Amino acid sequence: PKNPSNTLIVTSAGKPFVGELQVRDVVYKTIVVHMPVHVPGGMCAPPVRIDVPCMIVLRADLGTVDPNTRRKSNRCRARCTVVYLHGNGTDIGGVAEEAKALSRDLECHVVVPEYPGYGLAGGSANEDSVDAATHAGCRVATECLGTPLERLIVYGRSVGTGPAAAAVARMSAKNKPPCALVLHSPYTSIRDYATDKAGAALGALLVSERWPTKRNLARVRCPILLIHGD
């Protein structure tokens, strides 16, 4: 990303949580900020604005002194930024170590938005609010960290694969896709998953169609990596 890590915009009142991990000449800074986003309303619900907690793992230079300028360097050490959408049985605190491992292994910044109703986030989780949280994570990556789309990766895991595919499909429709989409243990749609577990009759009766990943992937205009296994 173009901007140095110390220009990150903190969008909530008060001080963000900050933690650091040093590995040789690289420092990994973990920060939690809040990004305001709009959740569209429906037939029975008005539109609302919510604050989405986003955990960011920044990969930066340790801060060695340049022998030529005698100035301390704190330059960005990331090749790209990954927006990571976690699975259902956890929150951003539960995936903190996983985010740090991604940052180390892929040499990247990692942004993990929290779903409404999970962990630090208020509100309740539904398709619109989780899609809005996903949008908040992408905004943090592009607007706050200055990541160009050609260096942005959207990575969804388990339930997070649905909103990940939906977000990239919307970005592709605007001719602004990221450089890649990664889906780790994806499903074709929430209704298909319910039908597989409860049977066709109950699945169709009790569960509305949400995150039709199979249909959304046909609209994606970037490389896709699918990770799955028994």
Coordinates of N, CA and C in Angstrom, one line a residue:
P1 N 0.8 -1.2 0.0 CA 0.0 0.0 0.0 C 0.8 1.3 0.0
K2 N 0.3 2.4 -0.5 CA 1.1 3.6 -0.8 C 1.4 4.3 0.5
N3 N 0.5 4.4 1.5 CA 0.7 5.2 2.6 C 1.4 4.4 3.7
P4 N 2.3 5.1 4.5 CA 2.9 4.5 5.6 C 1.9 4.1 6.7
S5 N 2.3 3.1 7.5 CA 1.3 2.6 8.5 C 0.9 3.6 9.5
N6 N 1.8 4.6 9.8 CA 1.4 5.6 10.8 C 0.5 6.7 10.4
T7 N -0.1 6.6 9.1 CA -1.1 7.5 8.7 C -2.5 7.0 8.8
L8 N -2.6 5.8 9.4 CA -4.0 5.2 9.6 C -4.9 6.1 10.2
I9 N -6.2 6.2 9.7 CA -7.2 7.1 10.2 C -8.0 6.3 11.3
V10 N -8.0 6.8 12.5 CA -8.8 6.2 13.5 C -10.2 6.9 13.6
T11 N -11.3 6.1 13.3 CA -12.5 6.8 13.0 C -13.5 6.8 14.2
S12 N -13.0 6.3 15.4 CA -13.9 6.3 16.6 C -13.2 7.2 17.7
A13 N -14.0 7.6 18.6 CA -13.5 8.4 19.7 C -12.7 7.5 20.6
G14 N -11.7 8.2 21.3 CA -10.8 7.5 22.2 C -9.6 6.8 21.5
K15 N -8.8 6.1 22.2 CA -7.6 5.5 21.7 C -7.9 4.1 21.2
P16 N -7.4 3.7 20.1 CA -7.6 2.3 19.6 C -6.7 1.4 20.4
F17 N -7.1 0.1 20.4 CA -6.2 -0.9 21.0 C -5.0 -1.1 20.1
V18 N -3.9 -1.2 20.6 CA -2.6 -1.4 19.8 C -1.8 -2.4 20.5
G19 N -1.3 -3.4 19.7 CA -0.4 -4.4 20.2 C 0.7 -4.6 19.1
E20 N 1.9 -5.0 19.5 CA 3.0 -5.2 18.6 C 3.7 -6.5 18.7
L21 N 4.2 -7.1 17.6 CA 4.9 -8.3 17.6 C 6.1 -8.1 16.7
Q22 N 7.3 -8.3 17.2 CA 8.5 -8.1 16.4 C 9.1 -9.4 16.0
V23 N 9.3 -9.6 14.6 CA 10.0 -10.7 14.1 C 11.1 -10.3 13.2
R24 N 12.4 -10.4 13.8 CA 13.6 -9.9 13.1 C 13.5 -8.4 12.9
D25 N 13.5 -8.0 11.6 CA 13.5 -6.6 11.3 C 12.1 -6.1 10.9
V26 N 11.1 -6.9 11.2 CA 9.7 -6.5 10.8 C 8.9 -6.4 12.1
V27 N 8.0 -5.4 12.2 CA 7.1 -5.3 13.3 C 5.7 -5.4 12.8
Y28 N 4.9 -6.2 13.6 CA 3.5 -6.4 13.2 C 2.7 -5.6 14.3
K29 N 2.0 -4.6 13.8 CA 1.2 -3.8 14.7 C -0.3 -4.2 14.6
T30 N -0.9 -4.5 15.7 CA -2.4 -4.9 15.7 C -3.2 -3.7 16.3
I31 N -4.1 -3.2 15.5 CA -4.9 -2.1 15.9 C -6.4 -2.4 15.7
V32 N -7.2 -1.9 16.5 CA -8.7 -2.1 16.4 C -9.2 -0.6 16.2
V33 N -9.9 -0.4 15.1 CA -10.5 0.9 14.9 C -12.0 0.6 14.5
H34 N -12.8 1.7 14.4 CA -14.2 1.6 14.1 C -14.5 2.4 12.8
M35 N -15.1 1.8 11.8 CA -15.5 2.4 10.6 C -17.0 2.5 10.5
P36 N -17.5 3.7 10.3 CA -19.0 3.9 10.2 C -19.5 3.5 8.8
V37 N -20.5 2.8 8.7 CA -21.1 2.4 7.4 C -22.6 2.5 7.4
H38 N -23.2 2.5 6.3 CA -24.7 2.6 6.1 C -25.2 1.2 5.8
V39 N -26.3 0.8 6.6 CA -27.0 -0.5 6.3 C -28.4 -0.1 5.7
P40 N -28.6 -0.5 4.5 CA -29.9 -0.2 3.8 C -31.1 -0.8 4.5
G41 N -32.2 -0.1 4.5 CA -33.4 -0.6 5.2 C -34.1 -1.6 4.2
G42 N -35.2 -2.2 4.8 CA -36.0 -3.1 4.0 C -37.5 -2.7 4.2
M43 N -38.3 -3.7 4.0 CA -39.8 -3.4 4.1 C -40.2 -3.1 5.5
C44 N -39.5 -3.8 6.5 CA -39.9 -3.6 7.9 C -38.8 -2.9 8.7
A45 N -37.8 -2.4 8.1 CA -36.7 -1.9 8.9 C -36.1 -0.6 8.2
P46 N -36.0 0.5 8.9 CA -35.4 1.7 8.3 C -33.9 1.5 8.1
P47 N -33.3 2.3 7.2 CA -31.8 2.3 7.1 C -31.2 2.8 8.4
V48 N -30.0 2.3 8.7 CA -29.3 2.7 9.9 C -27.8 2.9 9.6
R49 N -27.1 3.6 10.4 CA -25.6 3.7 10.3 C -25.1 2.9 11.5
I50 N -24.1 2.1 11.3 CA -23.4 1.4 12.4 C -21.9 1.6 12.4
D51 N -21.3 1.4 13.5 CA -19.8 1.5 13.6 C -19.3 0.0 13.6
V52 N -18.5 -0.3 12.6 CA -18.0 -1.6 12.5 C -16.5 -1.7 13.1
P53 N -16.3 -2.5 14.1 CA -14.9 -2.7 14.6 C -14.1 -3.4 13.6
C54 N -12.9 -3.0 13.3 CA -12.1 -3.6 12.3 C -10.7 -3.8 13.0
M55 N -10.2 -5.0 13.0 CA -8.9 -5.3 13.5 C -7.9 -5.3 12.3
I56 N -6.8 -4.6 12.5 CA -5.9 -4.4 11.4 C -4.5 -4.9 11.9
V57 N -3.9 -5.8 11.1 CA -2.5 -6.2 11.4 C -1.6 -5.5 10.3
L58 N -0.8 -4.6 10.8 CA 0.1 -3.8 9.9 C 1.5 -4.4 9.9
R59 N 2.0 -4.6 8.7 CA 3.4 -5.1 8.6 C 4.3 -4.0 8.2
A60 N 5.2 -3.6 9.1 CA 6.0 -2.4 8.8 C 7.5 -2.7 9.2
D61 N 8.3 -1.8 8.7 CA 9.7 -1.9 9.1 C 9.9 -1.6 10.5
L62 N 10.9 -2.3 11.1 CA 11.1 -2.1 12.6 C 11.5 -0.7 13.0
G63 N 12.1 0.0 12.1 CA 12.5 1.4 12.4 C 14.0 1.6 12.6
T64 N 14.7 0.9 11.6 CA 16.2 1.1 11.7 C 16.6 2.4 11.1
V65 N 17.8 2.9 11.5 CA 18.3 4.2 11.1 C 19.0 4.0 9.7
D66 N 18.6 4.8 8.8 CA 19.2 4.8 7.4 C 20.6 5.5 7.6
P67 N 21.7 4.8 7.2 CA 23.0 5.3 7.4 C 23.3 6.5 6.5
N68 N 22.5 6.7 5.4 CA 22.7 7.8 4.5 C 22.0 9.1 5.0
T69 N 20.8 8.9 5.4 CA 20.0 10.1 5.9 C 20.1 10.3 7.4
R70 N 20.5 9.2 8.1 CA 20.5 9.2 9.6 C 19.1 9.4 10.1
R71 N 18.1 9.0 9.3 CA 16.7 9.1 9.8 C 16.2 7.7 10.0
K72 N 15.2 7.6 11.0 CA 14.7 6.4 11.3 C 13.6 6.0 10.3
S73 N 13.7 4.8 9.7 CA 12.8 4.3 8.7 C 11.6 3.6 9.4
N74 N 10.4 3.9 8.9 CA 9.2 3.1 9.4 C 8.3 2.8 8.2
R75 N 9.0 2.4 7.1 CA 8.3 2.2 5.8 C 7.4 0.9 5.8
C76 N 6.4 0.9 5.0 CA 5.5 -0.2 4.8 C 6.3 -1.4 4.3
R77 N 6.0 -2.6 4.9 CA 6.7 -3.8 4.4 C 5.7 -4.8 3.9
A78 N 4.6 -4.4 3.4 CA 3.5 -5.3 2.9 C 3.5 -5.3 1.4
R79 N 3.2 -6.5 0.9 CA 3.1 -6.7 -0.6 C 1.7 -6.4 -1.0
C80 N 0.7 -6.6 -0.1 CA -0.7 -6.4 -0.5 C -1.5 -6.3 0.8
T81 N -2.8 -6.1 0.7 CA -3.7 -6.1 1.9 C -4.7 -7.2 1.7
V82 N -5.0 -8.0 2.7 CA -6.0 -9.0 2.7 C -7.2 -8.6 3.6
V83 N -8.4 -8.5 3.1 CA -9.6 -8.3 3.9 C -10.1 -9.7 4.2
Y84 N -10.0 -10.1 5.5 CA -10.3 -11.4 6.0 C -11.7 -11.5 6.7
L85 N -12.6 -12.3 6.1 CA -13.9 -12.5 6.7 C -14.0 -13.8 7.4
H86 N -14.1 -13.8 8.8 CA -14.0 -15.0 9.6 C -15.2 -15.8 9.5
G87 N -15.1 -17.0 10.1 CA -16.2 -18.0 10.2 C -17.2 -17.6 11.3
N88 N -18.2 -18.5 11.5 CA -19.3 -18.2 12.4 C -19.0 -18.3 13.8
G89 N -18.2 -19.3 14.2 CA -18.0 -19.6 15.7 C -16.9 -18.9 16.3
T90 N -16.6 -17.6 15.9 CA -15.5 -16.9 16.4 C -15.8 -15.4 16.3
D91 N -14.8 -14.5 16.6 CA -14.9 -13.1 16.4 C -13.5 -12.6 16.1
I92 N -13.3 -11.3 16.0 CA -12.0 -10.8 15.6 C -10.9 -11.1 16.6
G93 N -11.3 -11.2 17.9 CA -10.3 -11.6 18.9 C -9.9 -13.0 18.8
G94 N -10.8 -13.9 18.4 CA -10.5 -15.3 18.2 C -9.7 -15.6 17.0
V95 N -9.7 -14.7 16.0 CA -8.8 -14.9 14.8 C -7.6 -14.0 14.8
A96 N -7.3 -13.4 15.9 CA -6.1 -12.5 16.0 C -4.8 -13.2 15.6
E97 N -4.6 -14.4 16.2 CA -3.4 -15.1 15.8 C -3.3 -15.5 14.4
E98 N -4.5 -15.9 13.9 CA -4.6 -16.4 12.5 C -4.3 -15.2 11.6
A99 N -4.8 -14.0 11.9 CA -4.5 -12.8 11.1 C -3.0 -12.5 11.1
K100 N -2.4 -12.6 12.3 CA -0.9 -12.4 12.4 C -0.2 -13.4 11.5
A101 N -0.6 -14.6 11.5 CA 0.1 -15.7 10.7 C -0.1 -15.4 9.2
L102 N -1.3 -14.9 8.8 CA -1.5 -14.5 7.4 C -0.5 -13.4 7.1
S103 N -0.4 -12.4 7.9 CA 0.4 -11.3 7.7 C 1.9 -11.7 7.5
R104 N 2.3 -12.6 8.4 CA 3.7 -13.1 8.3 C 3.9 -13.9 7.0
D105 N 3.1 -14.9 6.8 CA 3.3 -15.8 5.7 C 3.1 -15.2 4.3
L106 N 2.1 -14.3 4.2 CA 1.9 -13.6 2.9 C 2.5 -12.3 2.8
E107 N 3.2 -11.8 3.8 CA 3.9 -10.5 3.8 C 2.9 -9.4 3.4
C108 N 1.8 -9.3 4.2 CA 0.7 -8.4 3.9 C 0.2 -7.7 5.1
H109 N -0.6 -6.7 4.9 CA -1.5 -6.2 5.9 C -2.7 -7.0 5.9
V110 N -3.4 -7.1 7.1 CA -4.6 -7.9 7.2 C -5.7 -7.0 7.9
V111 N -6.9 -6.9 7.3 CA -8.0 -6.2 7.9 C -9.1 -7.2 8.1
V112 N -9.6 -7.3 9.4 CA -10.7 -8.2 9.8 C -11.8 -7.4 10.3
P113 N -12.9 -7.2 9.5 CA -14.1 -6.5 10.0 C -14.9 -7.4 10.9
E114 N -15.5 -6.9 11.9 CA -16.4 -7.7 12.8 C -17.8 -7.6 12.3
Y115 N -18.5 -8.8 12.4 CA -19.9 -8.8 12.0 C -20.8 -8.2 13.1
P116 N -21.9 -7.5 12.8 CA -22.8 -7.0 13.8 C -23.3 -8.1 14.7
G117 N -23.3 -7.9 16.0 CA -23.7 -8.9 17.0 C -22.7 -9.8 17.4
Y118 N -21.5 -9.8 16.9 CA -20.3 -10.6 17.2 C -19.3 -9.8 18.0
G119 N -18.7 -10.4 19.0 CA -17.6 -9.7 19.8 C -17.9 -8.3 20.2
L120 N -17.1 -7.4 19.7 CA -17.1 -6.0 20.0 C -18.3 -5.2 19.4
A121 N -18.9 -5.8 18.4 CA -19.9 -5.1 17.6 C -21.3 -5.2 18.1
G122 N -22.0 -4.1 18.1 CA -23.4 -4.1 18.5 C -24.3 -4.5 17.3
G123 N -25.6 -4.4 17.6 CA -26.5 -4.8 16.5 C -26.7 -6.2 16.3
S124 N -27.3 -6.6 15.2 CA -27.6 -8.0 15.0 C -27.1 -8.4 13.6
A125 N -26.8 -9.7 13.4 CA -26.2 -10.1 12.1 C -27.3 -10.5 11.2
N126 N -27.3 -10.0 10.0 CA -28.2 -10.4 8.9 C -27.4 -10.2 7.6
E127 N -28.0 -10.5 6.5 CA -27.3 -10.4 5.2 C -26.9 -9.0 4.9
D128 N -27.8 -8.0 5.1 CA -27.5 -6.6 4.9 C -26.4 -6.1 5.8
S129 N -26.5 -6.4 7.1 CA -25.6 -5.8 8.1 C -24.2 -6.4 7.9
V130 N -24.1 -7.7 7.6 CA -22.8 -8.4 7.4 C -22.2 -7.9 6.1
D131 N -23.0 -7.7 5.0 CA -22.5 -7.1 3.8 C -21.9 -5.7 4.0
A132 N -22.6 -4.9 4.9 CA -22.1 -3.6 5.2 C -20.8 -3.7 6.0
A133 N -20.7 -4.6 6.9 CA -19.4 -4.8 7.6 C -18.3 -5.2 6.7
T134 N -18.6 -6.0 5.7 CA -17.6 -6.4 4.7 C -17.2 -5.1 3.9
H135 N -18.1 -4.3 3.5 CA -17.8 -3.0 2.8 C -16.9 -2.1 3.7
A136 N -17.2 -2.1 5.0 CA -16.3 -1.3 5.9 C -14.9 -1.8 5.9
G137 N -14.7 -3.2 5.9 CA -13.4 -3.7 5.8 C -12.6 -3.3 4.6
C138 N -13.4 -3.3 3.4 CA -12.7 -2.9 2.2 C -12.4 -1.5 2.1
R139 N -13.3 -0.6 2.8 CA -13.0 0.8 2.9 C -11.8 1.1 3.7
V140 N -11.6 0.4 4.8 CA -10.4 0.5 5.6 C -9.2 0.2 4.8
A141 N -9.2 -0.9 4.0 CA -8.1 -1.3 3.2 C -7.7 -0.2 2.1
T142 N -8.8 0.3 1.4 CA -8.5 1.2 0.3 C -8.4 2.6 0.7
E143 N -9.3 3.1 1.6 CA -9.3 4.5 2.0 C -8.3 4.9 3.1
C144 N -8.2 4.0 4.1 CA -7.3 4.3 5.3 C -5.9 3.9 5.0
L145 N -5.7 2.7 4.5 CA -4.4 2.1 4.2 C -3.9 2.5 2.8
G146 N -4.7 3.0 1.9 CA -4.3 3.4 0.6 C -4.0 2.3 -0.3
T147 N -4.6 1.1 -0.1 CA -4.3 0.0 -0.9 C -5.0 0.1 -2.3
P148 N -4.2 0.0 -3.4 CA -4.9 0.0 -4.7 C -5.6 -1.4 -4.9
L149 N -6.6 -1.4 -5.7 CA -7.4 -2.6 -6.0 C -6.5 -3.7 -6.5
E150 N -5.5 -3.4 -7.3 CA -4.7 -4.4 -7.8 C -3.8 -5.1 -6.8
R151 N -3.8 -4.6 -5.6 CA -3.1 -5.2 -4.5 C -4.0 -5.6 -3.3
L152 N -5.3 -5.7 -3.6 CA -6.3 -6.1 -2.6 C -6.8 -7.5 -2.8
I153 N -6.8 -8.3 -1.7 CA -7.3 -9.7 -1.8 C -8.4 -9.8 -0.8
V154 N -9.6 -10.3 -1.2 CA -10.7 -10.5 -0.3 C -10.7 -12.0 0.0
Y155 N -10.7 -12.4 1.3 CA -10.5 -13.8 1.7 C -11.7 -14.1 2.7
G156 N -12.5 -15.0 2.3 CA -13.6 -15.5 3.2 C -13.4 -16.9 3.7
R157 N -13.8 -17.1 4.9 CA -13.7 -18.5 5.5 C -15.1 -18.9 6.0
S158 N -15.5 -20.1 5.7 CA -16.8 -20.7 6.2 C -17.9 -19.7 5.9
V159 N -18.7 -19.3 6.9 CA -19.8 -18.4 6.6 C -19.3 -17.1 6.0
G160 N -18.1 -16.7 6.2 CA -17.5 -15.5 5.6 C -17.3 -15.6 4.1
T161 N -17.4 -16.8 3.5 CA -17.3 -16.9 2.0 C -18.4 -16.3 1.3
G162 N -19.6 -16.3 1.9 CA -20.8 -15.8 1.2 C -20.7 -14.3 1.0
P163 N -20.5 -13.5 2.1 CA -20.3 -12.1 2.0 C -19.0 -11.7 1.2
A164 N -18.0 -12.5 1.2 CA -16.8 -12.2 0.4 C -17.1 -12.3 -1.1
A165 N -17.8 -13.4 -1.5 CA -18.2 -13.5 -2.9 C -19.1 -12.4 -3.3
A166 N -20.1 -12.1 -2.5 CA -21.0 -11.1 -2.8 C -20.4 -9.7 -3.0
A167 N -19.4 -9.4 -2.1 CA -18.7 -8.1 -2.2 C -17.9 -8.0 -3.5
V168 N -17.2 -9.1 -3.8 CA -16.4 -9.1 -5.0 C -17.2 -9.0 -6.3
A169 N -18.4 -9.7 -6.2 CA -19.3 -9.6 -7.4 C -19.8 -8.2 -7.6
R170 N -20.1 -7.5 -6.5 CA -20.5 -6.1 -6.6 C -19.4 -5.2 -7.1
M171 N -18.2 -5.4 -6.6 CA -17.0 -4.7 -7.1 C -16.8 -4.9 -8.6
S172 N -17.0 -6.2 -9.0 CA -16.8 -6.5 -10.4 C -17.8 -5.8 -11.3
A173 N -19.0 -5.7 -10.8 CA -20.1 -5.1 -11.6 C -19.8 -3.6 -11.8
K174 N -19.0 -3.0 -10.9 CA -18.6 -1.6 -11.1 C -17.2 -1.5 -11.8
N175 N -16.7 -2.6 -12.4 CA -15.4 -2.7 -13.0 C -14.3 -2.3 -12.1
K176 N -14.5 -2.6 -10.8 CA -13.4 -2.3 -9.8 C -13.2 -3.6 -8.9
P177 N -12.8 -4.7 -9.6 CA -12.6 -5.9 -8.8 C -11.3 -5.8 -8.1
P178 N -11.1 -6.6 -7.0 CA -9.8 -6.7 -6.3 C -8.9 -7.6 -7.2
C179 N -7.7 -7.8 -6.7 CA -6.8 -8.7 -7.5 C -7.1 -10.2 -7.4
A180 N -7.8 -10.6 -6.3 CA -8.1 -12.0 -6.1 C -9.2 -12.2 -5.1
L181 N -9.9 -13.3 -5.2 CA -10.9 -13.7 -4.2 C -10.5 -15.1 -3.7
V182 N -10.4 -15.3 -2.4 CA -10.1 -16.6 -1.8 C -11.3 -17.1 -1.0
L183 N -11.8 -18.3 -1.2 CA -12.9 -18.8 -0.5 C -12.5 -20.1 0.2
H184 N -12.4 -20.1 1.5 CA -12.0 -21.2 2.3 C -13.2 -21.9 2.9
S185 N -13.5 -23.2 2.5 CA -14.7 -23.9 2.9 C -15.9 -23.2 2.6
P186 N -16.2 -22.9 1.3 CA -17.4 -22.2 0.9 C -18.6 -23.1 0.8
Y187 N -19.8 -22.4 0.7 CA -21.1 -23.1 0.4 C -21.7 -22.4 -0.8
T188 N -22.6 -23.1 -1.5 CA -23.2 -22.6 -2.7 C -24.2 -21.5 -2.3
S189 N -24.9 -21.7 -1.2 CA -25.8 -20.6 -0.7 C -26.3 -21.1 0.7
I190 N -26.8 -20.2 1.5 CA -27.3 -20.5 2.8 C -28.5 -21.5 2.7
R191 N -29.4 -21.2 1.8 CA -30.5 -22.1 1.6 C -30.0 -23.5 1.2
D192 N -29.1 -23.6 0.3 CA -28.5 -24.9 -0.1 C -28.0 -25.7 1.1
Y193 N -27.3 -24.9 1.9 CA -26.7 -25.6 3.1 C -27.8 -26.1 4.1
A194 N -28.8 -25.3 4.3 CA -29.9 -25.7 5.1 C -30.6 -26.9 4.5
T195 N -30.8 -26.9 3.2 CA -31.5 -28.0 2.6 C -30.7 -29.3 2.7
D196 N -29.4 -29.2 2.6 CA -28.5 -30.3 2.8 C -28.6 -30.9 4.2
K197 N -28.8 -30.1 5.2 CA -28.8 -30.5 6.6 C -30.2 -31.0 7.0
A198 N -31.2 -30.2 6.5 CA -32.6 -30.5 7.1 C -33.5 -31.1 6.0
G199 N -33.1 -31.2 4.8 CA -34.0 -31.7 3.8 C -34.6 -30.6 2.9
A200 N -35.0 -30.9 1.7 CA -35.5 -29.9 0.8 C -36.7 -29.2 1.3
A201 N -37.7 -29.9 1.9 CA -38.9 -29.3 2.3 C -38.7 -28.2 3.4
L202 N -38.0 -28.7 4.5 CA -37.7 -27.7 5.6 C -36.8 -26.6 5.2
G203 N -35.8 -26.9 4.4 CA -34.9 -25.9 3.9 C -35.6 -24.8 3.2
A204 N -36.4 -25.2 2.2 CA -37.1 -24.2 1.4 C -38.2 -23.4 2.2
L205 N -38.8 -24.1 3.2 CA -39.8 -23.5 4.0 C -39.3 -22.5 5.1
L206 N -38.2 -22.8 5.7 CA -37.7 -22.1 6.9 C -36.6 -21.1 6.5
V207 N -35.8 -21.3 5.5 CA -34.7 -20.5 5.2 C -34.8 -19.8 3.9
S208 N -34.7 -18.5 3.9 CA -34.7 -17.7 2.6 C -33.4 -17.7 2.0
E209 N -33.4 -17.4 0.7 CA -32.1 -17.4 0.0 C -31.2 -16.3 0.4
R210 N -30.0 -16.6 0.9 CA -29.0 -15.6 1.3 C -27.7 -16.0 0.8
W211 N -26.9 -15.0 0.3 CA -25.5 -15.2 -0.2 C -25.5 -16.4 -1.2
P212 N -26.1 -16.2 -2.3 CA -26.0 -17.2 -3.4 C -24.7 -17.3 -4.0
T213 N -23.7 -17.9 -3.4 CA -22.3 -17.8 -3.8 C -22.1 -18.4 -5.2
K214 N -22.8 -19.5 -5.5 CA -22.6 -20.1 -6.8 C -23.0 -19.1 -7.9
R215 N -24.1 -18.4 -7.7 CA -24.5 -17.4 -8.7 C -23.6 -16.2 -8.7
N216 N -23.1 -15.8 -7.5 CA -22.3 -14.6 -7.5 C -20.9 -14.8 -8.1
L217 N -20.4 -16.1 -8.1 CA -19.1 -16.3 -8.6 C -19.1 -16.2 -10.2
A218 N -20.3 -16.3 -10.8 CA -20.4 -16.1 -12.2 C -20.2 -14.7 -12.6
R219 N -20.3 -13.8 -11.6 CA -20.2 -12.3 -11.9 C -18.8 -11.8 -11.5
V220 N -18.0 -12.6 -10.9 CA -16.7 -12.2 -10.4 C -15.7 -12.1 -11.5
R221 N -14.9 -11.0 -11.6 CA -14.0 -10.7 -12.6 C -12.6 -10.6 -12.1
C222 N -12.2 -11.6 -11.3 CA -10.8 -11.7 -10.8 C -10.5 -13.1 -10.6
P223 N -9.2 -13.5 -10.4 CA -8.9 -14.9 -10.1 C -9.5 -15.3 -8.8
I224 N -10.0 -16.6 -8.7 CA -10.6 -17.2 -7.6 C -9.9 -18.4 -7.1
L225 N -9.6 -18.5 -5.8 CA -9.0 -19.7 -5.2 C -10.0 -20.3 -4.3
L226 N -10.3 -21.6 -4.5 CA -11.2 -22.3 -3.6 C -10.4 -23.3 -2.8
I227 N -10.6 -23.2 -1.5 CA -9.9 -24.2 -0.6 C -10.9 -25.0 0.1
H228 N -10.9 -26.3 0.0 CA -11.9 -27.2 0.6 C -11.2 -28.5 0.9
G229 N -11.8 -29.3 1.8 CA -11.3 -30.6 2.1 C -12.1 -31.3 3.2
D230 N -12.0 -32.6 3.3 CA -12.7 -33.4 4.3 C -11.9 -33.4 5.6

